[in-house]
Coordinates of C-alpha atoms and ligand atoms in Angstrom, one line a residue:
X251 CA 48.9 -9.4 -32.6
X252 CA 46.4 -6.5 -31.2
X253 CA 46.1 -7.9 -28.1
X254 CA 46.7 -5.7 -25.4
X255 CA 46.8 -6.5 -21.2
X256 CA 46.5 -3.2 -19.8
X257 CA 45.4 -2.8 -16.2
X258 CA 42.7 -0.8 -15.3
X259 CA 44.2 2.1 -13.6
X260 CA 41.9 4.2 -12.0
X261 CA 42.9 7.3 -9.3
X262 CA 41.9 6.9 -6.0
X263 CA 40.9 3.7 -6.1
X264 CA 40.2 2.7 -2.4
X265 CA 39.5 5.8 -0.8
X266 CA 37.1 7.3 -3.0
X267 CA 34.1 7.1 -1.2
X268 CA 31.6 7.6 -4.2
X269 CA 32.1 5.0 -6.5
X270 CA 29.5 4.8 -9.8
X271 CA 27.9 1.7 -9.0
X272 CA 27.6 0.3 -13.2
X273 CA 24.5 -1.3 -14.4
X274 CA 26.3 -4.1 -15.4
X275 CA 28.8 -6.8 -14.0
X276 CA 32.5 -8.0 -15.3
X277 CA 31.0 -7.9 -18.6
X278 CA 27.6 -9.8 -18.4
X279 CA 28.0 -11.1 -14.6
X280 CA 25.6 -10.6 -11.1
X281 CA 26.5 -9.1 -8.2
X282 CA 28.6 -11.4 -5.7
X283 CA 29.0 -11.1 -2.1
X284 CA 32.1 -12.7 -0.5
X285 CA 30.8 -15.5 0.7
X286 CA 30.5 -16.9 -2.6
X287 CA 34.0 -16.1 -3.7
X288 CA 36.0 -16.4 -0.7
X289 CA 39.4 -16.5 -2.2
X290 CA 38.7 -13.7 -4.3
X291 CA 41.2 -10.4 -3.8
X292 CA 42.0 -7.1 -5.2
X293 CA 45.5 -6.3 -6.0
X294 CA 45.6 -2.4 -5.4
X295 CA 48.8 -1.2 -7.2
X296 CA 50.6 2.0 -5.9
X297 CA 51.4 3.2 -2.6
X298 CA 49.7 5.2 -0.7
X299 CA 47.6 6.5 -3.1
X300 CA 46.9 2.9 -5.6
X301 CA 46.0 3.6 -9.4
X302 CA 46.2 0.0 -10.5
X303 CA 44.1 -3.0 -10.0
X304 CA 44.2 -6.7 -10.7
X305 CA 42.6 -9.6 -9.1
X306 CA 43.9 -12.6 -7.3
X307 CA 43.2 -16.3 -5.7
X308 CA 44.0 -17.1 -2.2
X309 CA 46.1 -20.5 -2.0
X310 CA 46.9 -20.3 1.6
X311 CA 47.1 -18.2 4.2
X312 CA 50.3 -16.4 2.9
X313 CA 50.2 -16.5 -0.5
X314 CA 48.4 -15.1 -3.7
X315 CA 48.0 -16.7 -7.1
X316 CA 48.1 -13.7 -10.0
X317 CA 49.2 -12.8 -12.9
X318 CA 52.6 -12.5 -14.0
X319 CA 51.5 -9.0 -15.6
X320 CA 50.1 -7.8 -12.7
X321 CA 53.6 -7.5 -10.7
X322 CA 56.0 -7.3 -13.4
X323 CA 57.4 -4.6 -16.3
X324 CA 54.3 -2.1 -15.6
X325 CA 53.2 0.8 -15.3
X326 CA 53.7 0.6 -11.4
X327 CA 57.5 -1.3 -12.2
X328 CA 60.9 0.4 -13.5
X329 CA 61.0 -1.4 -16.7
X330 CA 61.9 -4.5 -17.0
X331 CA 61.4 -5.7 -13.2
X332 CA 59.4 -7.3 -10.7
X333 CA 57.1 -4.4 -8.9
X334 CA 58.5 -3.2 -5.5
X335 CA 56.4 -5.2 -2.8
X336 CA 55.6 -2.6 -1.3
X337 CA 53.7 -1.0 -4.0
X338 CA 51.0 -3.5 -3.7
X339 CA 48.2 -3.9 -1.3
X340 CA 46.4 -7.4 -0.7
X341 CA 42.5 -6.5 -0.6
X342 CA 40.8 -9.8 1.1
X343 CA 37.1 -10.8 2.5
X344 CA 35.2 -7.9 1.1
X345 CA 32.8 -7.7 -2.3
X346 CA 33.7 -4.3 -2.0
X347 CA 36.5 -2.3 -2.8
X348 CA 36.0 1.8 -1.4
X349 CA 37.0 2.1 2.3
X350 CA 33.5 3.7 3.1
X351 CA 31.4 0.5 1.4
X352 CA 33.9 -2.7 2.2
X353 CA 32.3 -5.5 4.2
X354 CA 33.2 -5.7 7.9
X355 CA 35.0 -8.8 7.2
X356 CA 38.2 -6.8 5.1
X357 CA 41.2 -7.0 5.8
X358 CA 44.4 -5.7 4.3
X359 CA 47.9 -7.9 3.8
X360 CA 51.1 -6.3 3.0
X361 CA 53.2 -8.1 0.7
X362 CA 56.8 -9.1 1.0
X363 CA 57.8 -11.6 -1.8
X364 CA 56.8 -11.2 -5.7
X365 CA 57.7 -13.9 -7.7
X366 CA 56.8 -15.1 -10.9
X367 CA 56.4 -17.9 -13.2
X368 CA 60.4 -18.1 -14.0
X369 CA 59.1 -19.0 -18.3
X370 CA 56.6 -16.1 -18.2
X371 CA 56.9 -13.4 -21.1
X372 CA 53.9 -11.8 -22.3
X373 CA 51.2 -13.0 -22.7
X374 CA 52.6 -17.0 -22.0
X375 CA 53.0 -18.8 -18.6
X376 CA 51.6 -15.5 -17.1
X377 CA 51.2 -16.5 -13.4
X378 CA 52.6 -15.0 -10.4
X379 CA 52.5 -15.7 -6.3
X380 CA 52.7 -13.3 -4.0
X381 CA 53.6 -14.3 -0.6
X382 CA 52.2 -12.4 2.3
X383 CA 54.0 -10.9 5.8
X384 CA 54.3 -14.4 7.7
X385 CA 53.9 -12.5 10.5
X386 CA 49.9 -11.5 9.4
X387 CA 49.0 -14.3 7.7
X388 CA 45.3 -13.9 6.4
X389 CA 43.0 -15.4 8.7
X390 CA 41.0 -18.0 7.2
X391 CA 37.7 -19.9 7.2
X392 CA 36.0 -21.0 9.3
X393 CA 36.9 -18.8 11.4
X394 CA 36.5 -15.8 9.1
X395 CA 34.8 -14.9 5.4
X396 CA 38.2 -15.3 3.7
X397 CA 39.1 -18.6 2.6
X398 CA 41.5 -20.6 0.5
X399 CA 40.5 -22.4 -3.6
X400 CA 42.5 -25.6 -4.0
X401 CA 44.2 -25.3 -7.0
X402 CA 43.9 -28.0 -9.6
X403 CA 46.1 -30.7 -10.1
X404 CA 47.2 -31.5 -13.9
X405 CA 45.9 -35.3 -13.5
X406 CA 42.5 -33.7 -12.3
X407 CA 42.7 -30.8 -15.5
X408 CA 42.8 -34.4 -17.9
X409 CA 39.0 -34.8 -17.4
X410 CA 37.9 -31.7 -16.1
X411 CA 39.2 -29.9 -19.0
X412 CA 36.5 -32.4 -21.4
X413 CA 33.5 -30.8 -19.1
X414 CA 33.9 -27.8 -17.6
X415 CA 31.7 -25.7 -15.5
X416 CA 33.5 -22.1 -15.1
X417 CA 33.1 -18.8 -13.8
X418 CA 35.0 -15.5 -13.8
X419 CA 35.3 -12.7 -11.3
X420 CA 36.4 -9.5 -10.8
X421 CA 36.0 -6.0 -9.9
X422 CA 37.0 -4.7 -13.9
X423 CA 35.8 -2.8 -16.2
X424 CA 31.7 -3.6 -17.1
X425 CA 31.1 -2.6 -20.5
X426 CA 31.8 -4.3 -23.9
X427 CA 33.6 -1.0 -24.6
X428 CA 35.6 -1.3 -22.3
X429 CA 35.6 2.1 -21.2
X430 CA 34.5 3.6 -17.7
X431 CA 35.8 2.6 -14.5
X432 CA 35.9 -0.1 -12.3
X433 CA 33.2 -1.4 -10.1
X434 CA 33.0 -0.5 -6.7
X435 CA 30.9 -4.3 -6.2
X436 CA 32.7 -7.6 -6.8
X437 CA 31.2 -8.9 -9.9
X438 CA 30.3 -12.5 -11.3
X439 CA 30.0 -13.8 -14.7
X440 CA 28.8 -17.5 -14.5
X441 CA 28.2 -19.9 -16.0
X442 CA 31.3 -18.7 -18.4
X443 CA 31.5 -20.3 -21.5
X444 CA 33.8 -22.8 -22.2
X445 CA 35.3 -21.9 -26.2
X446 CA 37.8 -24.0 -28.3
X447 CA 41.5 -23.3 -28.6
X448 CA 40.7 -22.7 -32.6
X449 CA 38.8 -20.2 -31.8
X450 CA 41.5 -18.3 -29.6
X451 CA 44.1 -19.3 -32.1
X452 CA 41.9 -17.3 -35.1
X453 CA 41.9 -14.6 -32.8
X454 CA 44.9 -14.1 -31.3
X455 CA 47.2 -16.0 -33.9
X456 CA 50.6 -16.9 -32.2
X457 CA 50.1 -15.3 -29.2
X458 CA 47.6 -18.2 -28.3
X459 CA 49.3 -21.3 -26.9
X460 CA 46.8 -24.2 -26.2
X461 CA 48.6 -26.2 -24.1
X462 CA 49.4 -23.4 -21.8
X463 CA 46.1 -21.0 -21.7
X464 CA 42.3 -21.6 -21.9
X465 CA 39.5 -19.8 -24.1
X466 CA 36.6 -18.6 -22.5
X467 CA 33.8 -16.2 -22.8
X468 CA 31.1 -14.6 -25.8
X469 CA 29.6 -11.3 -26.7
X470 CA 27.0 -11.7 -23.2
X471 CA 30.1 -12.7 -20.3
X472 CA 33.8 -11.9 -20.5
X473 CA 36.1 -10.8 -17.9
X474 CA 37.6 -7.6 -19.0
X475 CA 40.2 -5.2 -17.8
X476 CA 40.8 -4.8 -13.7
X477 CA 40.4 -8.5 -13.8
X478 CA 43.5 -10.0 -14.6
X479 CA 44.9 -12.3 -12.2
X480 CA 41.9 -12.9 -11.0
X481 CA 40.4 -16.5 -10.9
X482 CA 38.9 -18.4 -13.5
X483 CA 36.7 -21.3 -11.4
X484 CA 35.5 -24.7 -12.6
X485 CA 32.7 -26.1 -10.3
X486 CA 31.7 -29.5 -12.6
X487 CA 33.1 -31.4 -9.3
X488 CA 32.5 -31.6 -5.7
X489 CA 34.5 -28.7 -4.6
X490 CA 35.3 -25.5 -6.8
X491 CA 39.0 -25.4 -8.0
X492 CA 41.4 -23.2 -9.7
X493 CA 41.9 -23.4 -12.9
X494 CA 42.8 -20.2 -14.9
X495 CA 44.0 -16.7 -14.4
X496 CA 42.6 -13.9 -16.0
X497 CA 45.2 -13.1 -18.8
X498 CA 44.4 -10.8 -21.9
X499 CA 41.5 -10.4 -24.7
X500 CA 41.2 -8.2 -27.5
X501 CA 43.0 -4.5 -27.5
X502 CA 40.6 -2.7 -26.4
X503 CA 37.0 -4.2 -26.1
X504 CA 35.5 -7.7 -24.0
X505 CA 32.7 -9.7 -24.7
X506 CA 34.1 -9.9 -28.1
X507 CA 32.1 -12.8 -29.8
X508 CA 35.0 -14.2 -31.9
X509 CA 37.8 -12.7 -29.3
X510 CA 37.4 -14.3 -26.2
X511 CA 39.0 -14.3 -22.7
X512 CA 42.8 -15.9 -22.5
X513 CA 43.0 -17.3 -19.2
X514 CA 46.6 -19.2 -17.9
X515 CA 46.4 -22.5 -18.1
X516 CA 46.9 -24.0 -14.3
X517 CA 46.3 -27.2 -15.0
X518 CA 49.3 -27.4 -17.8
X519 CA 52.2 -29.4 -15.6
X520 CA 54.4 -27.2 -15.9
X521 CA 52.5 -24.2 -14.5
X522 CA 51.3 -26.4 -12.1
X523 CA 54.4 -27.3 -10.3
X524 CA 55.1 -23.1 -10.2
X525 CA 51.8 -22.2 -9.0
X526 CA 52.4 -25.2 -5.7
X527 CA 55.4 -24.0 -4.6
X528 CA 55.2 -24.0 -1.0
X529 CA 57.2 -21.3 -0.1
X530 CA 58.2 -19.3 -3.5
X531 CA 61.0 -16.4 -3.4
X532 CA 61.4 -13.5 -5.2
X533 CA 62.2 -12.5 -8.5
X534 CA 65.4 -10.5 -8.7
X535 CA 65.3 -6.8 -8.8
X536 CA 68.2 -4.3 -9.7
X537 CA 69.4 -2.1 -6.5
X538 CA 72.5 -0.9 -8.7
X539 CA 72.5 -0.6 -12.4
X540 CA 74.9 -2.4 -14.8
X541 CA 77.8 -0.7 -15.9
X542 CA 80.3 -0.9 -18.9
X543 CA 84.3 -0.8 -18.4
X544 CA 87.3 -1.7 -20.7
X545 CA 88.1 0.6 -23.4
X546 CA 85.6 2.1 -25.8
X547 CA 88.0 1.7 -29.0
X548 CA 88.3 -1.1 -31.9
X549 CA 89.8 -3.5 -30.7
X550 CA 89.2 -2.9 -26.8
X551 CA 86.9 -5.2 -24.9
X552 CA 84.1 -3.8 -22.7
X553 CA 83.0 -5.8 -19.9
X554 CA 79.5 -5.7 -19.2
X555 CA 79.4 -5.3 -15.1
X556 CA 76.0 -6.3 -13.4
X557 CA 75.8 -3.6 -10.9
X558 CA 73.7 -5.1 -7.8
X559 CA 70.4 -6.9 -7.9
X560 CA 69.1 -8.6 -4.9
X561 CA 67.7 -12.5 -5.0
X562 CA 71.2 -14.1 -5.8
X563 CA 70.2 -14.7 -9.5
X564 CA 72.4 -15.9 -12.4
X565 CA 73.6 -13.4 -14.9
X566 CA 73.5 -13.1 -19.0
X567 CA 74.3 -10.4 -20.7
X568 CA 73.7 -9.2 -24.2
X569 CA 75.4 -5.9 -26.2
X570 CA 73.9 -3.1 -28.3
X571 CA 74.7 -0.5 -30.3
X572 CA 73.3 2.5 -30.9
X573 CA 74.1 4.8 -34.3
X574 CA 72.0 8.0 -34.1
X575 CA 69.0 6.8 -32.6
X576 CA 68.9 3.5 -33.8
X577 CA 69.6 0.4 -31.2
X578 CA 71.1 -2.6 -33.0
X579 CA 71.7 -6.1 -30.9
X580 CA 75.5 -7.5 -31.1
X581 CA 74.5 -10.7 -30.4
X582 CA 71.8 -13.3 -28.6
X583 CA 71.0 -12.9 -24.8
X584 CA 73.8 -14.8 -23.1
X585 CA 76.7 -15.9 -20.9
X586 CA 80.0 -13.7 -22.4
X587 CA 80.0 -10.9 -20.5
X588 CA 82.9 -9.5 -22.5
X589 CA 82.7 -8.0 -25.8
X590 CA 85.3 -7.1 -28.1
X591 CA 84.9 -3.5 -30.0
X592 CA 84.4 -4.1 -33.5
X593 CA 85.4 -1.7 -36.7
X594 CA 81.1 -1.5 -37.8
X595 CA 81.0 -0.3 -34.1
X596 CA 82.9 2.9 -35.2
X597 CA 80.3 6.2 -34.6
X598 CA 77.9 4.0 -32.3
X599 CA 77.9 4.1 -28.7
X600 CA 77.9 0.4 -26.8
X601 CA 76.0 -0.3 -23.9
X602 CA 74.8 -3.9 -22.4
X603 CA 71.7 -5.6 -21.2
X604 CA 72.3 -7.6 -17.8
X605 CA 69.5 -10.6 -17.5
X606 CA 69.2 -11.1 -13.6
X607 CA 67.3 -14.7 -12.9
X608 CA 66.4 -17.2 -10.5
X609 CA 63.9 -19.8 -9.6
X610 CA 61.2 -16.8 -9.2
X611 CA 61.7 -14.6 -12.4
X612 CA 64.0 -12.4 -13.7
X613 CA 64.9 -8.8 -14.1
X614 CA 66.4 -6.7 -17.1
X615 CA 68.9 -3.4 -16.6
X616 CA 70.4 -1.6 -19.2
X617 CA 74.1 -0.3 -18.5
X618 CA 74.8 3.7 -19.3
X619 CA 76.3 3.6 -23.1
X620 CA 79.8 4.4 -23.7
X621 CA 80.6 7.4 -25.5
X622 CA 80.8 7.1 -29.3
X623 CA 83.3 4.7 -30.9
X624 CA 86.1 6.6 -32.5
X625 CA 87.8 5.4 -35.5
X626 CA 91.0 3.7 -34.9
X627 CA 94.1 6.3 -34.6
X628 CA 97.0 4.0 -36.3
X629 CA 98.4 3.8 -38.3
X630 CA 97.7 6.6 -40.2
X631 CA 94.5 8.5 -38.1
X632 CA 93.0 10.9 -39.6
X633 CA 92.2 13.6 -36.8
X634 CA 89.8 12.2 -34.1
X635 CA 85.8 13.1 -35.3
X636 CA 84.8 14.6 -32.3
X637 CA 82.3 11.9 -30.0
X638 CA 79.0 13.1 -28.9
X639 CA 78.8 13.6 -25.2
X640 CA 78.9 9.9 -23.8
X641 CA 75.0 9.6 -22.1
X642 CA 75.7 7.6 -18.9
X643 CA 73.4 6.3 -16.3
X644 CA 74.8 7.4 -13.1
X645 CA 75.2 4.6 -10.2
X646 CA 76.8 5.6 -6.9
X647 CA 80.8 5.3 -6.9
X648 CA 80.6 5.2 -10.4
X649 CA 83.1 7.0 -13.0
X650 CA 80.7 8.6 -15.3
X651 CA 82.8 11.5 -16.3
X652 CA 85.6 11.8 -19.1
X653 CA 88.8 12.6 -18.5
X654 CA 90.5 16.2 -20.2
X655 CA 93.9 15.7 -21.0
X656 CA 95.7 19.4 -20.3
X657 CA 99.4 20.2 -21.9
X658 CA 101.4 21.5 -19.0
X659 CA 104.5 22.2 -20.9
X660 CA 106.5 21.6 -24.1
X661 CA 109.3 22.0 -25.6
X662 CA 110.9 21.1 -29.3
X663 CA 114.6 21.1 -30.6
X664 CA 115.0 20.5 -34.2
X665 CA 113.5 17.4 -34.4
X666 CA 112.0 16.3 -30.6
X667 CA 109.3 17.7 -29.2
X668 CA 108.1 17.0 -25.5
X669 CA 104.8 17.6 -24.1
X670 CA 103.7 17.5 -20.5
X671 CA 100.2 16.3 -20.0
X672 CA 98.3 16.2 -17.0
X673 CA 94.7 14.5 -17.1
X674 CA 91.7 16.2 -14.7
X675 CA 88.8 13.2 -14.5
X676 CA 85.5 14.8 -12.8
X677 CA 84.1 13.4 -10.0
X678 CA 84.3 9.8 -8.7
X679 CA 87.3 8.2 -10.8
X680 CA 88.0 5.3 -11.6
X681 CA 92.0 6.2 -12.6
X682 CA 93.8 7.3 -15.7
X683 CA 94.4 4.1 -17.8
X684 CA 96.2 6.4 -20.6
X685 CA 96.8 9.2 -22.9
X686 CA 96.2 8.3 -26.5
X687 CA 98.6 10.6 -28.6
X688 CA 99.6 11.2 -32.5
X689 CA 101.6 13.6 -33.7
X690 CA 100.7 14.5 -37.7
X691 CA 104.2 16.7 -39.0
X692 CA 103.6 19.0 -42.2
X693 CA 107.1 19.4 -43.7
X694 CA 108.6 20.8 -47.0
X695 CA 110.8 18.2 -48.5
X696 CA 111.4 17.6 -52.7
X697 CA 109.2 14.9 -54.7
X698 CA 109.7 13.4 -58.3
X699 CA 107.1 14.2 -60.5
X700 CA 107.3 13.4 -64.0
X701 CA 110.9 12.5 -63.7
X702 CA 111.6 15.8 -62.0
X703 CA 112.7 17.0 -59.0
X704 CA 110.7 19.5 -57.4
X705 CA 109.5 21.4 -53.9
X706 CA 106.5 20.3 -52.7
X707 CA 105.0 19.6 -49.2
X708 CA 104.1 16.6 -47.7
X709 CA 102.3 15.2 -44.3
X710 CA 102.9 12.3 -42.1
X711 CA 100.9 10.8 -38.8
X712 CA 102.3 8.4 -36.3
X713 CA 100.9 7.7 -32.9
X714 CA 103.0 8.2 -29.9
X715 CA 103.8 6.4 -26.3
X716 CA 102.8 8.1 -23.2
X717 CA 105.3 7.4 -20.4
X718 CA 103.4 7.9 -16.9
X719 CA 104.7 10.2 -14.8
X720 CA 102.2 9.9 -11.5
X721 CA 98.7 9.5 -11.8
X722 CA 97.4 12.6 -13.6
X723 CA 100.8 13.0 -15.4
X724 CA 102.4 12.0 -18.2
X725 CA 105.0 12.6 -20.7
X726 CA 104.8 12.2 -24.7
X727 CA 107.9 12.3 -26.5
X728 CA 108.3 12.7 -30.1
X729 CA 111.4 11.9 -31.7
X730 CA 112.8 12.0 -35.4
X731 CA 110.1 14.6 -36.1
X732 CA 110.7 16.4 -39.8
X733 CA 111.5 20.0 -39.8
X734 CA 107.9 21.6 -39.6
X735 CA 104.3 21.6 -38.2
X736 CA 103.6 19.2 -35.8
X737 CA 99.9 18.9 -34.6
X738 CA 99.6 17.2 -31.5
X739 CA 96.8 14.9 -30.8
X740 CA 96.1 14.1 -27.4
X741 CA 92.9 11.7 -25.8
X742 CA 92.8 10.6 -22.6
X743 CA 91.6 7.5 -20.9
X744 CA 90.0 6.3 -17.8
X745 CA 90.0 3.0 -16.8
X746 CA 86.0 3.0 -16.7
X747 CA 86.6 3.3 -20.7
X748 CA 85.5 6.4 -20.8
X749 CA 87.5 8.7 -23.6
X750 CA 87.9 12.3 -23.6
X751 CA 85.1 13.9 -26.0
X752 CA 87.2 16.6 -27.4
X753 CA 90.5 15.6 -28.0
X754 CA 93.3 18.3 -27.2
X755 CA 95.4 19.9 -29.8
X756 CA 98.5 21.3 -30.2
X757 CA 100.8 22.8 -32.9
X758 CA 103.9 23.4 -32.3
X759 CA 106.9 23.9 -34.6
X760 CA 110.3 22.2 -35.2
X761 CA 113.2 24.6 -36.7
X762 CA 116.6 23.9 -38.6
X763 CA 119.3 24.3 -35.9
X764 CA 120.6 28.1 -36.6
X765 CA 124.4 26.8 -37.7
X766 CA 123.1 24.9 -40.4
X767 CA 120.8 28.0 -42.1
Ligands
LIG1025 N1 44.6 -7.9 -19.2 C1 43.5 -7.4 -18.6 C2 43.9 -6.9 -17.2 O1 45.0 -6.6 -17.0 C3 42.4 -8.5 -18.6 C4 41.8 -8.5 -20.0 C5 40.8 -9.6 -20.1 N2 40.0 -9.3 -21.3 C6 39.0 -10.1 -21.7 N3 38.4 -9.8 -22.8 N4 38.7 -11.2 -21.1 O2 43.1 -6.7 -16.4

């Protein structure tokens, strides 16, 4: 697709005091003051020392329309959730931005909701509202230079959309390059041309919807990057009104003649009723990451565990697999939080996906992974391979480590052998579940080959039961055992599903009774 939404990110964004005033404006735009864009605010992203911009629209007092992007799975997010509120910093009534140059009339708003447009993912429905300490709501017109823009209503979009007159503004970057920084003075590109949908649709292929964004801007006036969530104005009627959001444009360049501006559709109905929600919440965000338990052998099933995310949100889950480097989905994004170990499993390592959502986004977390998937022991294992190190995530109160099975004692008579085991699990743990044993016997015995008789020697494998002693102990009892070499097998299990990495080995030896020599 080649489109690309990066934020300008620029160090010391508000408290540099020299900022290089550029020669030009958005792309193609005049100087504005304030008092012609009102409802116009800077997002500054990172606290204390912001490194991020975006724009924003007022809609009241408390809250800010933006883009989804903006606040969500960026470079100023952990992946895959909403951005900490308080890593963003509402900029209002100044043209503006550096400390030492901002109008009189600035004020700052902390933020203590982020929520976004529930349907967003990159680059569709890419709205967001950020709603603002009730406690210091901004003050507004008249009684100040900061006011509200209405936002349009889908009836109103019907004929507006036939005839518009817009305008785009922004403190982003000013060249066609795209390159430099941002501008220190609020810039204005107007009027902004209105293109076709075919147009954005040549350019951008699928990643332009119609019904959901609008086209706008040429090779002389383009919003560009810094601007995104920033508002995209139609005055044809009485009173200006909200009708975009700065979105995306080509990968790295504006005032592209055949690549224009992607703004978010506000008057689509269904953006609409998101971007009027009177008092939005907030997406969910992870405090405590998933975690996987069950057993991590064919056969077992792993249960995906959320971990803890804050906004009461409803949970999906999805499994993957990863085989030396390489992640492979189990399955679709959805509601079975269990998953069932399969044989093609063998040699990868599991780990699950928790989807977090609710009426104001959602939030992704990936679980730690187990360790690899062993191939099944019975009936006839061969030895154990060896599982890589299991890479785990650690969450407080979480079993991370595996267990170590450790033989204690044992003992054989001619054909019984009896091992003590006792299991050490590292740190936090979640319990023993079990000790997986097999004993493999080498033992002289005669064959028939060719018709004859002769000597020859022969192996066999079974797996054993371990009886539980206490908590750490057990005992493993192998009966009927042929006169000869038994190697012992031992693996032991937690009931996080963790399996011991090495397995422990024994071999011991079982011995005619003397009388019978
Ligand atoms: N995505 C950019 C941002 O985050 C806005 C890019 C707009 N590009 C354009 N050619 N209109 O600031």
């Amino acid at each position: 697709m080649g489109l690309r939404w990066a934020i300008a990110s620029v160090a010391a964004l508000v408290a540099g005091a020299s900022f290089c005033a550029p020669a030009q404006a958005i792309v193609g735009g005049v100087d504005s003051t304030i008092v012609n864009r009102p409802y116009q605010v800077a997002l500054l992203l990172g606290n204390p020392n912001p490194s991020g911009l975006c724009g924003g629209t007022i809609r009241d007092s408390t809250h800010i329309i933006t883009a989804a992007h903006c606040v969500f799975d960026n470079a100023w997010t952990v992946p895959g959730q909403a951005i900490d509120p308080g890593q963003v910093t509402v900029l209002a009534g100044t043209a503006k931005l550096s400390l030492a140059t901002q109008d009189a009339t600035a004020v700052t708003a902390s933020v203590v909701g982020v929520s976004f447009e529930p349907a967003y993912g990159f680059p569709a429905n890419d709205a967001a509202i950020l709603t603002l300490d009730p406690a210091h709501p901004l003050p507004l017109a008249p009684s100040s230079a900061i006011d509200a823009l209405p936002v349009v209503t889908p009836a109103a979009w019907q004929t507006i959309e036939q005839a518009t007159a817009l305008s785009v503004s922004g403190w982003g970057l000013t060249t066609a390059s795209a390159t430099g920084s941002v501008s220190n003075q609020l810039k204005l590109a107007t009027p902004l041309q209105h293109r076709s949908d075919g147009t954005c649709a040549a350019a951008y292929g699928s990643g332009y919807d119609s019904l959901i964004m609008i086209c706008a801007g040429n090779s002389t006036r383009d919003s560009c990057f810094g601007d995104s969530g920033g508002p995209l104005v139609d005055s044809s009627g009485a009173n200006p009104l909200l009708v975009g959001i700065v979105s995306f444009g080509p990968a790295n360049a504006c005032a592209v003649q055949n690549a224009p501006g992607v703004y978010t559709e506000v008057g689509n109905a269904s953006i609409n009723g998101y971007v009027v929600i009177a008092a939005p919440g907030a997406a969910p965000r992870n405090t405590s990451g998933p975690f996987l338990t069950g057993t991590a052998e064919v056969g077992g099933v792993l249960t995906c565990q959320n971990g803890a995310w804050s906004g009461t949100p409803s949970y999906q889950y999805q499994f993957a697999r990863t085989t030396n480097g390489s992640t492979f989905a189990l399955g679709p994004m959805g509601s079975a939080q269990g998953y069932t170990v399969q044989s093609t499993d063998v040699g990868g390592a599991i780990a699950c996906i928790v989807k977090a959502s609710n009426a104001d986004g959602y939030g992704t977390a990936l679980s730690g992974a187990t360790g690899l998937i062993p191939a099944p022991v019975t009936p006839a294992p061969a030895p154990t391979p060896a599982p890589a190190p299991p890479v785990q995530a650690p969450t407080p109160q979480q079993d991370i480590a595996a267990p170590v099975a450790r033989i204690t004692a044992k003992r054989c008579t001619a054909t019984r052998c009896t091992l003590t085991v006792t299991v050490t699990d590292s740190g936090f743990s979640a319990g023993i579940s079990t000790v997986q044993a097999s004993v493999r016997s080498t033992y002289r015995t005669t064959c028939t080959r060719k018709g004859r008789k002769v000597s020859c020697t022969k192996r066999r494998s079974r797996s054993l039961r371990a009886t539980t002693l206490s908590s750490s102990s057990f005992r493993v009892v192998a009966a009927k055992l042929p006169v000869g070499t038994q190697l012992f097998t031992l693996v032991a299990v937690d009931r996080a599903g963790h399996r011991q990495v090495l397995p422990t080995r024994v071999t011991l030896k079982t011995k005619r009774a003397k009388k019978r020599r």
